[in-house]
Tab-separated table of C-alpha atoms in Angstrom:
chain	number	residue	atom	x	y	z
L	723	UNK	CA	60.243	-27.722	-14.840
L	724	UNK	CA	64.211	-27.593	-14.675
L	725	UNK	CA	63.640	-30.517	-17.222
L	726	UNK	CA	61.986	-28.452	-19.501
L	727	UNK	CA	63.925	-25.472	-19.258
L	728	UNK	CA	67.189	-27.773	-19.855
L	729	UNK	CA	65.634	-29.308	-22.712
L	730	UNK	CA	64.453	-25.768	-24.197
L	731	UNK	CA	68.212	-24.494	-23.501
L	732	UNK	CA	69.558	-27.195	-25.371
L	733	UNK	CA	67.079	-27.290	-28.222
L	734	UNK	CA	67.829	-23.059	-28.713
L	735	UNK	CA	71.572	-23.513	-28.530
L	736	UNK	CA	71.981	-26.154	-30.710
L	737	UNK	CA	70.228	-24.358	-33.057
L	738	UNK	CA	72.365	-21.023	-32.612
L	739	UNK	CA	75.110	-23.164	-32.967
L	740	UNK	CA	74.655	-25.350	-35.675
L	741	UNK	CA	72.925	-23.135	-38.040
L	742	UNK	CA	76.081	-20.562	-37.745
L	743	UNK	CA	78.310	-23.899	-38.996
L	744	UNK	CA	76.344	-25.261	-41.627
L	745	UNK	CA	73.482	-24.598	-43.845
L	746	UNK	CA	70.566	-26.247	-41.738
L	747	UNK	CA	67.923	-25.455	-39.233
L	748	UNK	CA	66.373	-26.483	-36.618
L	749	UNK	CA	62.910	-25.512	-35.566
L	750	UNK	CA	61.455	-26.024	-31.867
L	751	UNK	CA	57.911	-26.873	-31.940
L	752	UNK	CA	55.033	-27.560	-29.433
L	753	UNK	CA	51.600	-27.565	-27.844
L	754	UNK	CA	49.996	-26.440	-24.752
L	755	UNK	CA	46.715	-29.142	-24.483
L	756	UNK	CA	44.271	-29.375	-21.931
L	757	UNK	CA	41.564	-32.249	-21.982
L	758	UNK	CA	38.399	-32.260	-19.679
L	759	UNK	CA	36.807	-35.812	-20.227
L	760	UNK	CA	33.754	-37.350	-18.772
L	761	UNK	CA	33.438	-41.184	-18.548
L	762	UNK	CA	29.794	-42.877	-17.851
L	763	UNK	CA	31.648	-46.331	-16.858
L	764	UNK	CA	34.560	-47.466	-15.016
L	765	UNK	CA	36.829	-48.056	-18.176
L	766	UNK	CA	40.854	-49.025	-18.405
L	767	UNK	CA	42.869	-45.804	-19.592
L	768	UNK	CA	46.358	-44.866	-19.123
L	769	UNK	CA	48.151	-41.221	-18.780
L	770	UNK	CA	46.362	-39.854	-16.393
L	771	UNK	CA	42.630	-41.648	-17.761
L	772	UNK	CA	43.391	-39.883	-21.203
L	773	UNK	CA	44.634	-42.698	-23.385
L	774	UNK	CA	41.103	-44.590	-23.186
L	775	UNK	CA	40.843	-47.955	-24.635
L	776	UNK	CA	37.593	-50.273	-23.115
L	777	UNK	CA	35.221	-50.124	-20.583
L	778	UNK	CA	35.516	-52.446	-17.913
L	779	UNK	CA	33.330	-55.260	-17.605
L	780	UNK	CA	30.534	-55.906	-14.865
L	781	UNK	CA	31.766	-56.913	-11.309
L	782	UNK	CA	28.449	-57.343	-9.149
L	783	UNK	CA	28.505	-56.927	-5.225
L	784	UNK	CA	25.982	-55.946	-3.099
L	785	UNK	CA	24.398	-52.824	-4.242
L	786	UNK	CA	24.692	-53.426	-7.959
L	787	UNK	CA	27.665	-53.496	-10.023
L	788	UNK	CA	31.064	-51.527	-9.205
L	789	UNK	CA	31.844	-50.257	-12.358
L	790	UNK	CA	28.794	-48.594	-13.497
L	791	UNK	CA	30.117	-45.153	-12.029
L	792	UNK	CA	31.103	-41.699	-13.180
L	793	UNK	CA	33.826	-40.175	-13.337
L	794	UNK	CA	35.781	-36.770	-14.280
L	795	UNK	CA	39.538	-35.730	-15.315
L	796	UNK	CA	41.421	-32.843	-16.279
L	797	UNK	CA	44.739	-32.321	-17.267
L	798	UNK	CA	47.104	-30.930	-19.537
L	799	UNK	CA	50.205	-33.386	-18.549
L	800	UNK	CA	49.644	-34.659	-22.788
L	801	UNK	CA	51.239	-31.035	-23.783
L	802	UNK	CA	54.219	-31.407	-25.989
L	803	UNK	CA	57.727	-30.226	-27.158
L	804	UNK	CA	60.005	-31.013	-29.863
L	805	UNK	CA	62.435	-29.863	-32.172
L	806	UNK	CA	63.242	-30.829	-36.257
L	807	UNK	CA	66.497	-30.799	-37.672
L	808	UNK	CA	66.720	-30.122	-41.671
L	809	UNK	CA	68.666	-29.021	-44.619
L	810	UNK	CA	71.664	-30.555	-43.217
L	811	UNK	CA	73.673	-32.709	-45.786
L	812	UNK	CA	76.874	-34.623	-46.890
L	813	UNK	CA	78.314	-36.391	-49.318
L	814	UNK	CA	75.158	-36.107	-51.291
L	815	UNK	CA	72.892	-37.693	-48.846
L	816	UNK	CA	70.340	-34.981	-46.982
L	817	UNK	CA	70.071	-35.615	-43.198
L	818	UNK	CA	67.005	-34.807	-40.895
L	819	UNK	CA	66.353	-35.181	-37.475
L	820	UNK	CA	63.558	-35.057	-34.564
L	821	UNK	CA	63.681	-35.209	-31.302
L	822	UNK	CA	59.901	-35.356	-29.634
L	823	UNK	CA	58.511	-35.543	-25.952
L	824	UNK	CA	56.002	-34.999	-23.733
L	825	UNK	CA	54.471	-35.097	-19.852
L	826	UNK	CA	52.942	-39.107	-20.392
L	827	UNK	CA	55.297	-40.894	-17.524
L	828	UNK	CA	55.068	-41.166	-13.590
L	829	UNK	CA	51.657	-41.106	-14.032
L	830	UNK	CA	49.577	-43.541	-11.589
L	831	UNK	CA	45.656	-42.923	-12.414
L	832	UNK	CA	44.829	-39.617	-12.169
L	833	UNK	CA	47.695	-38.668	-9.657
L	834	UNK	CA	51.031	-38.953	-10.117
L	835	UNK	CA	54.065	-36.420	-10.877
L	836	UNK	CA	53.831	-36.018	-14.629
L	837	UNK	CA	57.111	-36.271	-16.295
L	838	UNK	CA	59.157	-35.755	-19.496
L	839	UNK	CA	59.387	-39.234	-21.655
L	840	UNK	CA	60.858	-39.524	-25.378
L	841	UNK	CA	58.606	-39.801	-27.817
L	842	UNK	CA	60.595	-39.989	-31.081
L	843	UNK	CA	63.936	-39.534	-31.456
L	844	UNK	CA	65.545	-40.136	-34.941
L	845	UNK	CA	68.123	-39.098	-37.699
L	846	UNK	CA	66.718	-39.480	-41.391
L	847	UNK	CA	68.888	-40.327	-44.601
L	848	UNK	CA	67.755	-39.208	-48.182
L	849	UNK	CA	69.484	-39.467	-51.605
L	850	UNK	CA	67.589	-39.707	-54.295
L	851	UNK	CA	64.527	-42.555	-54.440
L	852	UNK	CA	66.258	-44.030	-50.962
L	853	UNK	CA	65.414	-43.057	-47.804
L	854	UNK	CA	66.632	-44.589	-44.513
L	855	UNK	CA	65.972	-43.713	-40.676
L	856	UNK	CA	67.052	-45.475	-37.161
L	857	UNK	CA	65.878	-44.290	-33.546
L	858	UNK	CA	62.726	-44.030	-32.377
L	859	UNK	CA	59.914	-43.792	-34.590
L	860	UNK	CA	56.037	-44.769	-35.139
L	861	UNK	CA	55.726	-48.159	-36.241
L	862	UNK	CA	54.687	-48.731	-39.422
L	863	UNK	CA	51.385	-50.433	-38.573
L	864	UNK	CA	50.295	-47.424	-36.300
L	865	UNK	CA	51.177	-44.813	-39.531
L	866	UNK	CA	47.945	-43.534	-40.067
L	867	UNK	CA	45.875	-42.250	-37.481
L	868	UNK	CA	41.919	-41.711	-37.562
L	869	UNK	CA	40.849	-38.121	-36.865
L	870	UNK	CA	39.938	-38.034	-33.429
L	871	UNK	CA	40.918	-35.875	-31.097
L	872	UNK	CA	41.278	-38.365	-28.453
L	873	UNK	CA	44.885	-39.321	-27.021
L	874	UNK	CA	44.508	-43.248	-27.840
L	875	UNK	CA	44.459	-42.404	-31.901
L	876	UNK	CA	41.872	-44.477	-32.485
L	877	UNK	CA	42.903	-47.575	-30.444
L	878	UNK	CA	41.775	-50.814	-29.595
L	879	UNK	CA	40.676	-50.355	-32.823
L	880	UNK	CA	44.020	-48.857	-34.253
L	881	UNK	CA	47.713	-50.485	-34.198
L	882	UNK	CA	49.492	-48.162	-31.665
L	883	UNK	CA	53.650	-48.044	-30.833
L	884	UNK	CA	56.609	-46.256	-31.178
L	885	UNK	CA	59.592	-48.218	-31.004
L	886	UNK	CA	62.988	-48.184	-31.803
L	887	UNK	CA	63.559	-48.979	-35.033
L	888	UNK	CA	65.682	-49.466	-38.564
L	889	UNK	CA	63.357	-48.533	-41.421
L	890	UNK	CA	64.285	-48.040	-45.319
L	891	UNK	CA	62.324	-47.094	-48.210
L	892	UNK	CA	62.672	-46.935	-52.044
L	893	UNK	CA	60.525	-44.996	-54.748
L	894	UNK	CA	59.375	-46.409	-57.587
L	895	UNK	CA	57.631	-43.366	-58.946
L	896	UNK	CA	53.979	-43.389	-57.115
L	897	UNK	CA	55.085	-46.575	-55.786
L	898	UNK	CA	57.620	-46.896	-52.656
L	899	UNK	CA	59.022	-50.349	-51.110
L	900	UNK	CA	59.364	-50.136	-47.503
L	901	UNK	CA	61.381	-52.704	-44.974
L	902	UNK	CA	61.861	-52.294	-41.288
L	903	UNK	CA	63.330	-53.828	-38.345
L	904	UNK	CA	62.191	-53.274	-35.039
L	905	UNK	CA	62.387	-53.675	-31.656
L	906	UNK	CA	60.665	-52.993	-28.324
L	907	UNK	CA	60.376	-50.555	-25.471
L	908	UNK	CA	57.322	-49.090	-24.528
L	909	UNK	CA	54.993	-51.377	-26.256
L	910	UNK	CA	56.113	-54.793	-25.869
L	911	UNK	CA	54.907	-58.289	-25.991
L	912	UNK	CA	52.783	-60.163	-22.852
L	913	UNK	CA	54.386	-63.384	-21.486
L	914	UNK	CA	55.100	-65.268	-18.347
L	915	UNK	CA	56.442	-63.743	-15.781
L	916	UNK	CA	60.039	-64.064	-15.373
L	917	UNK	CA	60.657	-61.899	-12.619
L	918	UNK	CA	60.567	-64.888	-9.480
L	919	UNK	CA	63.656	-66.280	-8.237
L	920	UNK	CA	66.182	-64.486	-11.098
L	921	UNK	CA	64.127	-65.599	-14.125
L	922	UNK	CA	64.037	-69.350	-13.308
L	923	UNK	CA	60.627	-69.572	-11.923
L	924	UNK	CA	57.742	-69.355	-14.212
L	925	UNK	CA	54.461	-68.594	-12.599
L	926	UNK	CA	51.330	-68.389	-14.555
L	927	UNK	CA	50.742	-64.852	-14.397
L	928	UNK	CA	51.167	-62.441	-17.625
L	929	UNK	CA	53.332	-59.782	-17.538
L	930	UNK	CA	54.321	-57.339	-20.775
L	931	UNK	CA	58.203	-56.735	-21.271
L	932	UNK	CA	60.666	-56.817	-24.147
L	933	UNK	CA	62.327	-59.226	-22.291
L	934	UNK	CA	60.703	-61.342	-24.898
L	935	UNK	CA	62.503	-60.295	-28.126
L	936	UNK	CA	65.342	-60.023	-26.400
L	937	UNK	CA	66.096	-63.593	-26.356
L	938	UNK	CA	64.565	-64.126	-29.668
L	939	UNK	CA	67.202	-62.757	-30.690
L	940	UNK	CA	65.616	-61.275	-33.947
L	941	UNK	CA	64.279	-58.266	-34.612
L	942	UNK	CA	60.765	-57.661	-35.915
L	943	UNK	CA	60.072	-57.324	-39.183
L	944	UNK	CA	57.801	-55.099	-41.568
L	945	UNK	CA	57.293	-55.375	-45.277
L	946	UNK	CA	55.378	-53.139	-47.244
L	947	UNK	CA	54.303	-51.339	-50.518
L	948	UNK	CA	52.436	-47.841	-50.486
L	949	UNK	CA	51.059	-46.177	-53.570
L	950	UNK	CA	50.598	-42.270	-53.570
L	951	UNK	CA	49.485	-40.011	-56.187
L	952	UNK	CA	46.995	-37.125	-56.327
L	953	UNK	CA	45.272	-36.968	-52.593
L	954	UNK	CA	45.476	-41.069	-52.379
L	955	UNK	CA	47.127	-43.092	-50.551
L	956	UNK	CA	47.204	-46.865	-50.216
L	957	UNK	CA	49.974	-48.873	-47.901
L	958	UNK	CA	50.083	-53.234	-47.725
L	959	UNK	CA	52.061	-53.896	-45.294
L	960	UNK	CA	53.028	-57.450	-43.394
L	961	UNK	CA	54.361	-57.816	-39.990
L	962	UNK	CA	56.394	-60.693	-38.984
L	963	UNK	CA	57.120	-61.021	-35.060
L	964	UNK	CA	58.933	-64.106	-33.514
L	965	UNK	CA	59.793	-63.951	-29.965
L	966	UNK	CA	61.081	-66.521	-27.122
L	967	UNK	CA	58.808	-66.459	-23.890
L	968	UNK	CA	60.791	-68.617	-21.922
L	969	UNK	CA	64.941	-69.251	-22.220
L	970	UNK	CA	65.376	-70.688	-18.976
L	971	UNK	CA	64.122	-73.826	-17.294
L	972	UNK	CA	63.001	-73.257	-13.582
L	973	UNK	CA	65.898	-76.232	-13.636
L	974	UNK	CA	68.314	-74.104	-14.824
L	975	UNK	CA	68.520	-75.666	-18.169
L	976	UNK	CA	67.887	-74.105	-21.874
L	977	UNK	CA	65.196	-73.952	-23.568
L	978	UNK	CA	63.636	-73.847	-27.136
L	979	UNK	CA	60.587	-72.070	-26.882
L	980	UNK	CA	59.384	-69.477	-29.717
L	981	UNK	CA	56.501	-67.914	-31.228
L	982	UNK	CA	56.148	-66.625	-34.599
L	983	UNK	CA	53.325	-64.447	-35.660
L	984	UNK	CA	52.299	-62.860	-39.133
L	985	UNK	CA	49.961	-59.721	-39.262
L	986	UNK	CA	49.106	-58.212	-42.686
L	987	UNK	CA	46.943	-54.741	-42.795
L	988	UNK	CA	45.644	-52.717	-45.398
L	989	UNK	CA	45.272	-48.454	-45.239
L	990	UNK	CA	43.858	-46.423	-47.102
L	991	UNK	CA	43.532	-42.928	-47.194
L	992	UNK	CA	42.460	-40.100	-49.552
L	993	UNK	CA	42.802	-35.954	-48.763
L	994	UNK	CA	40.875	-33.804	-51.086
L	995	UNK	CA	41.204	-30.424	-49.177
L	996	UNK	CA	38.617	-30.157	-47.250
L	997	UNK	CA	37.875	-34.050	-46.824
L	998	UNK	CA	39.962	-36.540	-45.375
L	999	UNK	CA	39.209	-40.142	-45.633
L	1000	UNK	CA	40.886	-42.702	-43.606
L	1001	UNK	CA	40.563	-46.175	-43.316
L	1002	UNK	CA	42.677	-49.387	-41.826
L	1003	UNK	CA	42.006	-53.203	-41.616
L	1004	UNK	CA	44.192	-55.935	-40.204
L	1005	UNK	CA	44.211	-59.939	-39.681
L	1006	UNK	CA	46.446	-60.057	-36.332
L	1007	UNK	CA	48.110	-63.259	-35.024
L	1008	UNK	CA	48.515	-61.873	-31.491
L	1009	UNK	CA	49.524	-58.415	-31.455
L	1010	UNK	CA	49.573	-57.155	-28.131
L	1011	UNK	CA	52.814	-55.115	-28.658
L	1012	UNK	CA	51.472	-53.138	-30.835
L	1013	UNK	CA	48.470	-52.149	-28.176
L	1014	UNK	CA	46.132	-54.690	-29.802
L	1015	UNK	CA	43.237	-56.632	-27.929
L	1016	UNK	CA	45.416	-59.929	-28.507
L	1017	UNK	CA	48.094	-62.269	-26.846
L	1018	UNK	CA	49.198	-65.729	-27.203
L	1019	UNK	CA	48.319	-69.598	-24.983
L	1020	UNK	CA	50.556	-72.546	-24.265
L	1021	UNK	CA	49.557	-75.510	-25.782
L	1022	UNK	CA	51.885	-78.411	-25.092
L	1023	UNK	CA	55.382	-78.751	-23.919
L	1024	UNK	CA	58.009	-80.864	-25.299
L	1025	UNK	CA	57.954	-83.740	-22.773
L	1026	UNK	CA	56.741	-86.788	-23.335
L	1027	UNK	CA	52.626	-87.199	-24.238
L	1028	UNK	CA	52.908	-82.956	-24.553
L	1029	UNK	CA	52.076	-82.723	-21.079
L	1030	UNK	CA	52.845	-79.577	-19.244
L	1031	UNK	CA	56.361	-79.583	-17.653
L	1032	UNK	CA	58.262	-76.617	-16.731
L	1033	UNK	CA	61.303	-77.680	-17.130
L	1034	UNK	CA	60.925	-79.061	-21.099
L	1035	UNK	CA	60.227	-76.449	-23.804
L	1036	UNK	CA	56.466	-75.211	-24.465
L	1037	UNK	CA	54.456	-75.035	-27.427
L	1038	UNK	CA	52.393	-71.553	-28.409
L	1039	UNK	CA	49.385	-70.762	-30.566
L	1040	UNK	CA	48.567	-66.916	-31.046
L	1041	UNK	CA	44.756	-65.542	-30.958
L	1042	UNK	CA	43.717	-64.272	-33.815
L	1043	UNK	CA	41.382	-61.176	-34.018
L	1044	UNK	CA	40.602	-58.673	-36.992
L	1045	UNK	CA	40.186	-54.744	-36.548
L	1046	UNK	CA	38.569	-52.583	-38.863
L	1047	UNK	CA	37.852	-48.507	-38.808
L	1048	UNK	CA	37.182	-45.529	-40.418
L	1049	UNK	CA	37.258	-41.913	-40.195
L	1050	UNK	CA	35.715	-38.971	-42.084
L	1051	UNK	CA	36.571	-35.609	-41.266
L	1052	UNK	CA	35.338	-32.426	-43.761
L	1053	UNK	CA	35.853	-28.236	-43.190
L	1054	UNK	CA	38.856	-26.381	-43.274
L	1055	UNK	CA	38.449	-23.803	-40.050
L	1056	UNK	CA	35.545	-25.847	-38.565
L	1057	UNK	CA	36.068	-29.329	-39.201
L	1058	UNK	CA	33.387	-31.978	-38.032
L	1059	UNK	CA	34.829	-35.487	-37.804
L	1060	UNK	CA	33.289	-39.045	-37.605
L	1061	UNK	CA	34.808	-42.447	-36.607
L	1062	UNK	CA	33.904	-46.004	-36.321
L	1063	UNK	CA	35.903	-49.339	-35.664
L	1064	UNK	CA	34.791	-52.618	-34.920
L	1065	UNK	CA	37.410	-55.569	-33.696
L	1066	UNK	CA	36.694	-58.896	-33.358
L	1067	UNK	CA	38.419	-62.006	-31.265
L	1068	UNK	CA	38.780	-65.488	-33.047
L	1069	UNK	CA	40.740	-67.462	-30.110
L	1070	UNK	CA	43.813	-69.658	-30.714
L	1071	UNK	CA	43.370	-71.880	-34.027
L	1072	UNK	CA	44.748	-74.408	-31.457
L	1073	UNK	CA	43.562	-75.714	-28.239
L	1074	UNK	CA	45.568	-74.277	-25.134
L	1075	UNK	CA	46.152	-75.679	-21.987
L	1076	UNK	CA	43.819	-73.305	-20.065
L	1077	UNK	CA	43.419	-69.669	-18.771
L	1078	UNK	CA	45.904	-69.404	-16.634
L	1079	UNK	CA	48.559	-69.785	-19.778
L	1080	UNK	CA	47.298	-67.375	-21.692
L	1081	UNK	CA	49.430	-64.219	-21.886
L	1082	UNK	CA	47.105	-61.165	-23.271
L	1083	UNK	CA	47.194	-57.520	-23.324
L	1084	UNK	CA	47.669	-55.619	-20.062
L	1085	UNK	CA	44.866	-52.747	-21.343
L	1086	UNK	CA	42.769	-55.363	-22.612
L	1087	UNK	CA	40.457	-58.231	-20.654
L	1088	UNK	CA	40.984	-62.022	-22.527
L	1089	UNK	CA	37.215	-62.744	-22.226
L	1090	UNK	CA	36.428	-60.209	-24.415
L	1091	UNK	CA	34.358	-60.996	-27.369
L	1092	UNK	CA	34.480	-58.003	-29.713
L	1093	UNK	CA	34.089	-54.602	-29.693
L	1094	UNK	CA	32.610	-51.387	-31.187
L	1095	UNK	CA	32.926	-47.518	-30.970
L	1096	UNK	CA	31.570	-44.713	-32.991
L	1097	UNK	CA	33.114	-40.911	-32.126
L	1098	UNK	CA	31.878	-37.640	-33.749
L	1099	UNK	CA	33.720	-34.382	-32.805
L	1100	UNK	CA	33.433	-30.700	-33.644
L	1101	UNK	CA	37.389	-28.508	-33.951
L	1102	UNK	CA	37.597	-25.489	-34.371
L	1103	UNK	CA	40.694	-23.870	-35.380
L	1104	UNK	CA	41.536	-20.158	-34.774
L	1105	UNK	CA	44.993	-19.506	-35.706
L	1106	UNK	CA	47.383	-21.591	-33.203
L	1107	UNK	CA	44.334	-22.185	-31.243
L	1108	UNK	CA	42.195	-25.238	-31.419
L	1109	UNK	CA	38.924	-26.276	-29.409
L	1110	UNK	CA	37.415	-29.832	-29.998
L	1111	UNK	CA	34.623	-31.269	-28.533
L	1112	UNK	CA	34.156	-35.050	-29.069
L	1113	UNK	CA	31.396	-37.480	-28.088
L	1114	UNK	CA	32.466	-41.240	-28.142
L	1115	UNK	CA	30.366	-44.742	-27.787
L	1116	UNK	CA	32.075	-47.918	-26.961
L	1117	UNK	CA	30.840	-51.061	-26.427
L	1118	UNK	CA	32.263	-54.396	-25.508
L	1119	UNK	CA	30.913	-57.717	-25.579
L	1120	UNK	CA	32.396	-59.916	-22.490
L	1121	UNK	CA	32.008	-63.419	-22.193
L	1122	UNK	CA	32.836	-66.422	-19.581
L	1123	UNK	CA	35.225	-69.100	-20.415
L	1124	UNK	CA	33.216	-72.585	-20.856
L	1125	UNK	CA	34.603	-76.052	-19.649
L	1126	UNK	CA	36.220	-77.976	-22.124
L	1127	UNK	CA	38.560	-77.397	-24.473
L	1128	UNK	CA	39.968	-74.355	-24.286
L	1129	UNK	CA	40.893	-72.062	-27.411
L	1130	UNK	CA	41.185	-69.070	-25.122
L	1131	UNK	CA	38.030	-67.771	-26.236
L	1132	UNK	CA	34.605	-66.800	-23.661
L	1133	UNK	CA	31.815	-68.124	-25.580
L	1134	UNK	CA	29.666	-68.168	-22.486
L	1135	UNK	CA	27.055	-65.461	-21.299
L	1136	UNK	CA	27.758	-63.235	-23.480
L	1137	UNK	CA	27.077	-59.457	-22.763
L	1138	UNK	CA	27.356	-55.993	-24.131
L	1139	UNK	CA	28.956	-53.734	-21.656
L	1140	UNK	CA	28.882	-49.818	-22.406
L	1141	UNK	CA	30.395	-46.295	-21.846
L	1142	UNK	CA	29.804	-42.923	-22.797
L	1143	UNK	CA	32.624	-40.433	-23.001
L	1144	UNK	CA	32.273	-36.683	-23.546
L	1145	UNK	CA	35.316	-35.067	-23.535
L	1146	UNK	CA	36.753	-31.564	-24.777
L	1147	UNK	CA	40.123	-30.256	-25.574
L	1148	UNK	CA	41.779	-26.914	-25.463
L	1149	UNK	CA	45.099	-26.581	-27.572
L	1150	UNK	CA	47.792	-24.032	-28.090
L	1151	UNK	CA	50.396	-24.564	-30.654
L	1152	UNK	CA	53.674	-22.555	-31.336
């Protein structure tokens, strides 16, 4: 609490302060929100079981399997605060800022301490047609969230990350060009684990860090177009992401390994009032740090007949998967909402050495198949104060990795696995 009431302090003062020097404003903003949710399966969420993304697949013992169990959460640690800067300007360029954050860290399970984490935090350029921010921002792939009332915004099905970030755009009437370079913190990219012995030991096990891009040495890249005019709009984007797993032999010598990886997505959305339609679809080549079901397999190293040696430079092929959703919400006060996504998993276009080099998602399982989920949900708004109620189906189709070559892909007794979550939401916004 001393957090908050420093960051409150701060947030009022600045504005007493700033707005007496200069022409501007700043408004503080926020959201008391409380979520009850019921799960019918053992599933893999985050902050404190909220953020849901699969259910878990079957793990039989005596007695039947482990994970088809119950279970209950509440908790209101997703509550928000923030504050926007505006109609601050100089030399002829008009400057914005936010600052965002909420309770989402220190959060183990359903326990934990919850504490205050940055969400965004940016400063935003305008003059004329050009725009330009840096800081901490959505990335461009995650812009455009289904209506769901759910914490995860729609994912696995949906790109989601907020990352530091350079981003420009231009306007071309309806039309606007848009270029970005990125980089990672919170959502980052899998890979070996560097961690033994300094960084010069490389185990088999996958890890997610931006250790990654770091030695890459180049940022991430977005391109991409968006059209807007009377209630539509329509964004192309591409996504370019080349990062270096390894940098260090366990030898101590260099190394030369990279991956490069191209992702292009389409969105679409129209607003006509009272109805809102959304929709996104993607072709990833990996994709993991954008919270994607998706990683990337070694498939030769540099030595001589490509076996596998440590200490010579390795050889990468991403898995390729598609995701596709779409959302429907109608009413103004009382608003009903519908959603539906479907992914699926393609494997590496090249053969990789096995299992064990496969780097995936942490939140995601690398014998999964494919997936589906349909949502409805009923909100209610009453002035500041919102109630949603949301029922949600998702279903995942596990497999078991067969003997041969290996294109990190289960193709083997395949299964639907299911869970059924119910929960509600209580929100207070000032």
């Amino acid at each position: 609490m001393r957090r908050l009431a420093a960051f409150i302090s701060a947030a009022l003062l600045s504005a007493t302060v700033s707005a007496g020097e200069q022409d501007g404003r700043i408004q503080f903003y926020g959201f008391v929100r409380t979520f009850v949710a019921y799960d019918s399966r053992e599933s893999v969420a985050s902050m404190g079981e909220l953020l849901y993304y699969m259910p878990r697949d079957v793990e039989m013992a005596e007695g039947g399997d482990l994970n088809a169990v119950g279970s209950l959460r509440v908790s209101a640690l997703t509550s928000r605060v923030g504050f926007d800067v505006t109609g601050f300007s100089f030399g002829g360029w008009d400057m914005d800022a936010k600052v965002e954050a909420d309770f989402g860290a220190g959060i183990t399970g359903v326990t934990g301490t919850a504490l205050l984490r940055l969400r965004q935090a940016y400063v935003a350029l305008t003059r004329g047609c050009f725009s330009f921010k840096a800081g901490q921002a959505w990335h461009p792939m995650s812009s455009g969230h289904p209506d769901k009332i759910s914490l995860n915004a729609g994912a696995p099905f949906n790109p989601l990350s907020r990352t530091p970030l350079f981003q420009a755009e231009y306007l071309f009437g309806d039309l606007s060009l848009e270029l970005a370079a990125l980089w990672q913190m919170q959502f980052a990219s899998a890979g070996p684990d560097l961690s033994t012995d300094g960084g010069h030991v490389y185990g088999t096990g996958s890890v997610t860090s931006a250790e990654y891009i770091k030695y890459g040495k180049i940022p991430e890249i977005y391109l991409g177009v968006c059209y807007s005019a009377d209630g539509l709009l329509a964004r192309l984007g591409l996504d370019l992401l080349s990062i270096k797993p390894r940098h260090v032999s366990p030898s101590g010598e260099k190394l030369d390994d990279r991956i490069t990886t191209l992702t292009p997505f389409l969105y679409l959305q129209y607003d006509g009032g009272a109805l809102s339609v959304k929709a996104k679809s993607l072709f990833a080549q990996g994709g993991e740090h954008v919270f994607l079901n998706a990683g990337y397999g070694v498939t030769a190293s540099s030595a001589r007949g490509g076996r596998l040696d440590e200490n010579a430079s390795w050889e990468y092929s991403p898995t390729r998967s598609s995701s596709t959703w779409v959302s429907l919400r109608y009413g103004r006060e009382l608003q009903g909402v519908v959603f539906a996504g479907y992914l699926k998993n393609f494997g590496t276009k090249e053969a990789i050495i096995g299992p064990d080099y496969l780097y995936f998602r942490k939140n995601s399982f690398s014998n999964m198949d494919s997936a589906r989920g349909l949502s409805s949900a009923l909100i209610y708004n009453l002035g500041r104060l919102t109630f949603g109620l949301e029922y949600d189906i998702t279903e995942v189709r596990y497999g078991e990795w067969a003997d041969g070559e290996c294109h990190g892909l289960a193709t083997e007794n395949l299964h639907w696995v299911r869970n059924h979550r119910i929960q509600s939401m209580v929100k207070f916004t000032f």
